[in-house]
Structure formats: structure tokens, C-alpha cells
Short mmCIF file of C-alpha atoms in Angstrom, two decimals:
data_model
loop_
_atom_site.label_atom_id
_atom_site.label_comp_id
_atom_site.label_asym_id
_atom_site.label_seq_id
_atom_site.Cartn_x
_atom_site.Cartn_y
_atom_site.Cartn_z
CA MET A 2 -72.09 -20.51 -31.92
CA LYS A 3 -70.38 -17.39 -33.08
CA ILE A 4 -71.09 -15.62 -29.79
CA ARG A 5 -69.79 -18.55 -27.73
CA LYS A 6 -66.62 -18.66 -29.78
CA THR A 7 -66.03 -14.97 -29.21
CA ILE A 8 -66.52 -15.37 -25.46
CA TYR A 9 -64.11 -18.32 -25.38
CA ILE A 10 -61.45 -16.40 -27.25
CA PHE A 11 -61.87 -13.44 -24.88
CA LEU A 12 -61.57 -15.64 -21.79
CA ALA A 13 -58.53 -17.40 -23.22
CA SER A 14 -56.82 -14.09 -23.85
CA ILE A 15 -57.45 -13.13 -20.23
CA VAL A 16 -55.84 -16.38 -19.05
CA VAL A 17 -52.82 -15.82 -21.26
CA ALA A 18 -52.48 -12.23 -20.10
CA CYS A 19 -52.74 -13.24 -16.47
CA GLY A 20 -50.25 -16.01 -16.99
CA GLY A 21 -47.78 -13.54 -18.53
CA ALA A 22 -48.23 -11.13 -15.66
CA SER A 23 -47.50 -13.84 -13.09
CA ASN A 24 -43.98 -14.27 -14.55
CA ASP A 25 -43.13 -10.67 -13.51
CA ASP A 26 -43.96 -11.18 -9.83
CA SER A 27 -40.28 -11.86 -8.92
CA PRO A 28 -38.81 -9.06 -6.74
CA ILE A 29 -36.93 -6.25 -8.50
CA ILE A 30 -33.49 -5.85 -6.92
CA LYS A 31 -32.45 -2.22 -6.62
CA ASP A 32 -29.00 -0.96 -5.79
CA ASN A 33 -29.46 0.61 -2.35
CA PHE A 34 -25.79 0.70 -1.35
CA THR A 35 -24.49 4.26 -1.09
CA ILE A 36 -21.34 5.97 0.10
CA GLU A 37 -20.31 9.49 1.02
CA VAL A 38 -16.72 10.79 0.91
CA THR A 39 -15.55 13.91 2.70
CA ALA A 40 -12.08 15.47 2.49
CA GLN A 41 -10.57 16.98 5.62
CA LYS A 42 -9.40 19.88 3.43
CA THR A 43 -10.05 20.70 -0.21
CA THR A 44 -6.93 22.85 -0.65
CA VAL A 45 -3.56 21.42 0.41
CA ASN A 46 0.12 22.18 -0.10
CA ILE A 47 2.60 19.99 -1.98
CA ASP A 48 3.51 17.01 0.26
CA GLU A 49 0.78 17.82 2.80
CA ALA A 50 -1.24 14.75 3.81
CA VAL A 51 -5.02 15.04 3.59
CA SER A 52 -7.49 12.57 5.06
CA VAL A 53 -10.64 11.49 3.24
CA ILE A 54 -13.43 9.93 5.31
CA LEU A 55 -15.64 7.30 3.71
CA ASN A 56 -19.07 6.51 5.20
CA ALA A 57 -21.20 3.74 3.68
CA SER A 58 -24.80 2.62 4.12
CA ASP A 59 -23.68 -1.00 4.55
CA VAL A 60 -20.63 -2.98 5.66
CA ILE A 61 -17.79 -2.57 3.15
CA SER A 62 -16.01 -5.61 1.74
CA ASN A 63 -13.41 -3.69 -0.30
CA ILE A 64 -12.44 -0.22 -1.43
CA LYS A 65 -10.70 0.69 -4.67
CA VAL A 66 -8.95 4.06 -4.80
CA SER A 67 -7.51 5.98 -7.74
CA THR A 68 -6.20 9.45 -8.54
CA ASP A 69 -6.06 8.90 -12.32
CA ASN A 70 -9.59 7.74 -13.19
CA PHE A 71 -8.68 4.11 -12.42
CA ASP A 72 -5.85 3.82 -14.92
CA THR A 73 -4.11 2.67 -11.74
CA GLU A 74 -5.70 1.82 -8.43
CA ALA A 75 -5.06 0.61 -4.90
CA THR A 76 -7.28 -1.81 -2.98
CA VAL A 77 -8.14 -1.57 0.70
CA LEU A 78 -9.86 -4.40 2.62
CA PRO A 79 -11.70 -2.93 5.62
CA ASN A 80 -12.46 -5.07 8.66
CA ASN A 81 -16.25 -5.40 8.95
CA THR A 82 -16.95 -1.68 9.03
CA LYS A 83 -19.16 0.91 7.37
CA ASN A 84 -16.53 3.64 7.42
CA SER A 85 -12.87 4.16 6.66
CA THR A 86 -10.30 6.95 6.67
CA LEU A 87 -7.85 7.15 3.77
CA TYR A 88 -4.81 9.39 3.40
CA PHE A 89 -3.42 11.12 0.31
CA LYS A 90 -0.46 13.32 -0.60
CA PHE A 91 0.35 14.98 -3.92
CA ASN A 92 3.65 15.86 -5.60
CA ALA A 93 2.28 18.12 -8.33
CA ILE A 94 0.40 21.43 -8.36
CA GLY A 95 -3.16 21.60 -9.70
CA SER A 96 -6.62 20.11 -9.35
CA LYS A 97 -6.67 16.43 -8.40
CA THR A 98 -9.58 14.00 -8.34
CA ILE A 99 -9.70 11.21 -5.77
CA SER A 100 -12.05 8.47 -6.98
CA ILE A 101 -13.35 5.80 -4.62
CA LYS A 102 -15.32 2.63 -5.43
CA SER A 103 -16.73 0.62 -2.54
CA THR A 104 -18.30 -2.85 -2.63
CA ASN A 105 -20.55 -4.30 0.08
CA ASN A 106 -20.84 -7.94 1.09
CA THR A 107 -23.57 -8.63 -1.48
CA GLY A 108 -21.53 -7.26 -4.39
CA GLU A 109 -23.22 -3.89 -4.80
CA VAL A 110 -20.82 -1.14 -5.89
CA ALA A 111 -21.01 2.57 -5.13
CA GLU A 112 -18.65 5.22 -6.44
CA LYS A 113 -17.90 8.79 -5.38
CA SER A 114 -15.11 11.28 -5.98
CA VAL A 115 -13.73 14.38 -4.30
CA GLU A 116 -11.72 17.24 -5.77
CA ILE A 117 -8.53 18.48 -4.12
CA ASN A 118 -6.71 21.68 -5.12
CA VAL A 119 -2.95 21.34 -4.64
CA VAL A 120 -0.89 24.54 -4.26
CA ARG A 121 2.86 25.03 -3.94
CA GLY A 122 3.00 26.18 -0.33
CA ASN A 123 6.61 26.20 0.92
CA ALA A 124 7.83 23.59 -1.54
CA ILE A 125 11.13 24.10 -3.31
CA LYS A 126 11.58 23.11 -6.94
CA ILE A 127 14.60 21.08 -8.05
CA ASN A 128 15.72 22.46 -11.41
CA SER A 129 18.92 20.49 -11.97
CA VAL A 130 21.30 17.94 -10.50
CA LYS A 131 25.04 18.04 -11.18
CA VAL A 132 27.41 15.27 -10.14
CA VAL A 133 30.80 16.96 -9.72
CA SER A 134 32.63 13.84 -8.58
CA PHE A 135 32.13 10.31 -7.26
CA TYR A 136 34.26 7.36 -6.27
CA ASN A 137 36.58 6.23 -9.08
CA ILE A 138 35.46 8.97 -11.45
CA ASN A 139 37.11 8.85 -14.88
CA GLN A 140 38.29 5.33 -14.15
CA THR A 141 37.20 1.86 -15.23
CA TRP A 142 33.73 0.67 -14.18
CA ASP A 143 33.18 -1.67 -17.12
CA ALA A 144 36.15 -4.01 -16.92
CA GLU A 145 35.43 -5.68 -20.26
CA TYR A 146 36.79 -2.60 -22.03
CA ALA A 147 40.43 -1.55 -22.41
CA ASP A 148 41.88 1.22 -20.26
CA THR A 149 41.87 3.54 -23.26
CA ASP A 150 38.28 2.76 -24.32
CA VAL A 151 35.70 5.40 -23.37
CA ASN A 152 33.14 2.63 -22.80
CA ARG A 153 34.95 1.65 -19.61
CA LEU A 154 33.49 4.72 -17.89
CA ALA A 155 30.36 4.53 -15.78
CA ASP A 156 26.95 4.95 -17.42
CA ILE A 157 25.43 7.08 -14.70
CA PHE A 158 21.91 7.65 -13.45
CA PHE A 159 20.48 8.79 -10.13
CA ILE A 160 17.35 8.10 -8.12
CA LEU A 161 15.62 10.53 -5.77
CA LEU A 162 13.52 9.31 -2.85
CA LYS A 163 11.03 11.36 -0.84
CA PRO A 164 8.42 10.55 1.82
CA GLU A 165 5.05 9.22 0.69
CA VAL A 166 1.99 8.73 2.88
CA ASN A 167 0.51 5.33 3.70
CA LEU A 168 -3.01 5.09 2.30
CA THR A 169 -4.56 3.55 5.42
CA THR A 170 -2.38 4.64 8.35
CA GLY A 171 -1.25 8.14 7.35
CA ASP A 172 2.36 7.28 8.23
CA PHE A 173 5.21 8.56 6.07
CA SER A 174 7.95 6.39 4.56
CA TYR A 175 10.56 6.99 1.85
CA ASN A 176 9.86 5.70 -1.64
CA ASN A 177 11.30 6.17 -5.13
CA TRP A 178 10.21 9.54 -6.46
CA TYR A 179 12.25 10.21 -9.61
CA GLN A 180 14.76 8.28 -11.74
CA SER A 181 16.95 10.17 -14.19
CA ILE A 182 17.99 9.26 -17.70
CA VAL A 183 21.35 7.52 -18.09
CA LYS A 184 24.41 9.55 -19.03
CA GLN A 185 26.43 7.15 -21.16
CA ASN A 186 30.17 7.00 -20.41
CA GLN A 187 29.75 9.65 -17.70
CA GLY A 188 28.43 12.22 -20.17
CA ASP A 189 28.35 15.80 -18.89
CA LEU A 190 26.93 14.71 -15.48
CA ILE A 191 24.35 17.52 -15.52
CA TRP A 192 20.64 16.74 -15.57
CA ASP A 193 18.25 19.59 -16.45
CA LEU A 194 15.05 18.89 -14.49
CA THR A 195 13.24 22.18 -15.04
CA SER A 196 10.37 20.63 -16.99
CA GLU A 197 10.00 17.70 -14.56
CA ASN A 198 8.28 19.90 -11.94
CA LEU A 199 9.99 18.23 -9.00
CA TYR A 200 8.60 19.94 -5.89
CA ILE A 201 9.32 18.95 -2.30
CA ASP A 202 8.51 20.35 1.12
CA PRO A 203 11.85 21.53 2.59
CA ASP A 204 10.87 20.09 5.97
CA PHE A 205 11.50 16.72 4.32
CA SER A 206 14.87 15.27 3.34
CA ILE A 207 15.80 13.94 -0.08
CA PHE A 208 17.64 10.65 -0.38
CA ILE A 209 19.76 10.27 -3.50
CA GLY A 210 21.19 7.12 -5.05
CA LEU A 211 23.84 7.04 -7.79
CA ALA A 212 24.60 4.03 -9.97
CA ASP A 213 26.38 2.70 -13.05
CA ASP A 214 23.88 1.16 -15.45
CA ASP A 215 25.21 -2.12 -16.84
CA GLY A 216 21.91 -3.43 -18.17
CA THR A 217 21.17 -6.43 -15.96
CA TYR A 218 23.37 -5.19 -13.11
CA ASN A 219 23.79 -1.75 -11.59
CA ALA A 220 26.96 -0.88 -9.69
CA ASP A 221 26.51 1.34 -6.64
CA LEU A 222 28.60 4.48 -7.08
CA LEU A 223 27.98 5.48 -3.46
CA MET A 224 29.85 2.41 -2.22
CA GLY A 225 27.03 1.40 0.10
CA PRO A 226 25.63 0.51 2.39
CA PRO A 227 23.98 2.90 2.57
CA SER A 228 23.11 2.97 -1.12
CA GLU A 229 21.24 6.26 -0.73
CA ARG A 230 22.52 9.40 0.99
CA GLU A 231 20.37 11.92 2.84
CA ILE A 232 20.29 15.59 1.91
CA LYS A 233 18.58 17.52 4.73
CA LEU A 234 16.77 20.38 3.04
CA SER A 235 15.81 21.88 6.39
CA ASP A 236 19.50 22.82 6.88
CA TYR A 237 19.05 25.44 4.16
CA LEU A 238 15.77 27.05 5.25
CA ALA A 239 17.47 30.07 6.80
CA THR A 240 19.83 30.89 3.90
CA LYS A 241 17.75 29.59 0.95
CA PRO A 242 20.67 29.12 -1.47
CA THR A 243 19.93 28.48 -5.14
CA THR A 244 22.68 25.84 -5.16
CA ILE A 245 22.69 23.14 -2.50
CA LYS A 246 26.07 21.42 -2.28
CA TYR A 247 26.33 17.94 -0.83
CA THR A 248 29.65 16.21 -0.25
CA VAL A 249 30.88 12.96 1.28
CA PRO A 250 34.70 13.25 1.18
CA GLU A 251 35.44 9.61 2.06
CA ILE A 252 33.86 8.45 -1.21
CA ASN A 253 34.82 11.54 -3.23
CA LEU A 254 31.14 12.42 -3.64
CA ASP A 255 30.26 15.97 -4.66
CA ILE A 256 26.73 16.77 -5.84
CA GLU A 257 25.05 20.09 -6.53
CA LEU A 258 21.30 20.69 -6.63
CA ASN A 259 20.05 23.85 -8.29
CA VAL A 260 16.77 24.77 -6.57
CA GLU A 261 14.10 27.44 -6.67
CA TRP A 262 12.59 28.70 -3.44
CA PRO A 263 9.01 30.02 -3.27
#
């Protein structure tokens, strides 16, 4: 009896073990989706567009792109393809990381990054902006104040626009680049930008906007349209002045940019 009992227990343990093993027969899903990213160039100048080619092992459903470790990102939706070309441009000097996450149609995610070294090239640096005059300077812009009250004067700020590259087409279009602090009640109308590291390729133009900050409403000091005026930096390539003067006499506009040439 003792021997039979031992045999029974042994056989039962085999059945239990086999039963446990059968539960693991389901297929193990492995992540086989991979991508490769290749930059057209790994060293580029300020404002120079660089293309990055993405090749995937499967059809891509979406691409997420970031240049700040996904603190911010842009999403691209490819059209039933295993590859894509993306375009980038940088405004600052130094090493930049382009991070790309791709997802296939089954939800698998692959991530790769590429390093780009950005150098100054021919870019000029804008060190300061001075507004010498504008329409209705020293006059009332805030009508709720008396003619003798300093608060009637414009609270001035400016915006600079420069070309940015479209992520998917490589085309250039003008976008907001820099917005200054507000000079209350006109202030001294000089903005020191030395530490802002504002570099721009002189083959581009700068567009500048000037406004009176009234909180919920900004008055256009350039009396637009147009609300931004173009400063063609290429006009100064031959002489390379340290001060670029821009005037529009019909609106009493006089602006000076202090710049540094490479």
C-alpha cells in the first residue's frame, strides 16, 4: 500500500506539472518593429535646413518628433509608408538632439535619435534694438489718463519674426521668433539683447512688429496693415555696419539694430 501511494503521488505531480506547462503555450509577442534615422548632415549652420530620413521595418501610423527630450513634440501622420523625410532648422549654436518615436499599425513603438552640431556660419547676432521714434511718440495712447499723466504714454514691446522650416515639406515661412519685455510708459526704448543669443542668417529678412501693451488689447504702433515691417539684412552684406538703421518716414518710424557680424 505504501508503494502504491508513492506511485500515485508521483503520477499526480506529473499531471499537475504538465498542466502548469500547458498554460505557457501561448505565443510570446516580441517587439520586432525597428527604425533607422539618418541625417543629411551632422554639422549645420544657424538657420540651415537639414533633412533627416526615417526608414522603418513596417508601415508607420504616426511619428512623434522632439528636440528637447519630448518636453514638447510634434506629430506627423504618414500616408501608408515605411519611410519619411523630416526637416529641421536651429536658431542656437551647440549640440542638438533630434528624437523620433514611430508607431506601426499594431501599436509597436520604436525610438531613435540623431545628434546635430550647430555652428554659427554666416549668422549675425542682434545685440540690441533701439526705437528712436514711432507714430504719435510722446503723445496719448491710453486715453483714460489725463494729458499730463505719464501713464498715457505707450507701453511698448516688439516682436521679431524670422523664417522657420516646415517639418514635412522643407518649405520656409515666417513665424514669431522673439518677443521683448514691455517698456512701461515708453521707458528708455532700448532693449539689450546680448544675452538672448539672437542669431540669424543675413540672407534672410527680419520682420519687426511694434505695439502698445494694454493688457487685453494691443495697439499697433506701425499703423498697419502691414503690422510687421521687413528689414532686409542682405542689403548690408557688403558694408557690414554694426548699426542697422531702419526708417519709415510716413509713420515716423526710426529703429536701430546693433548687430555683430562673424
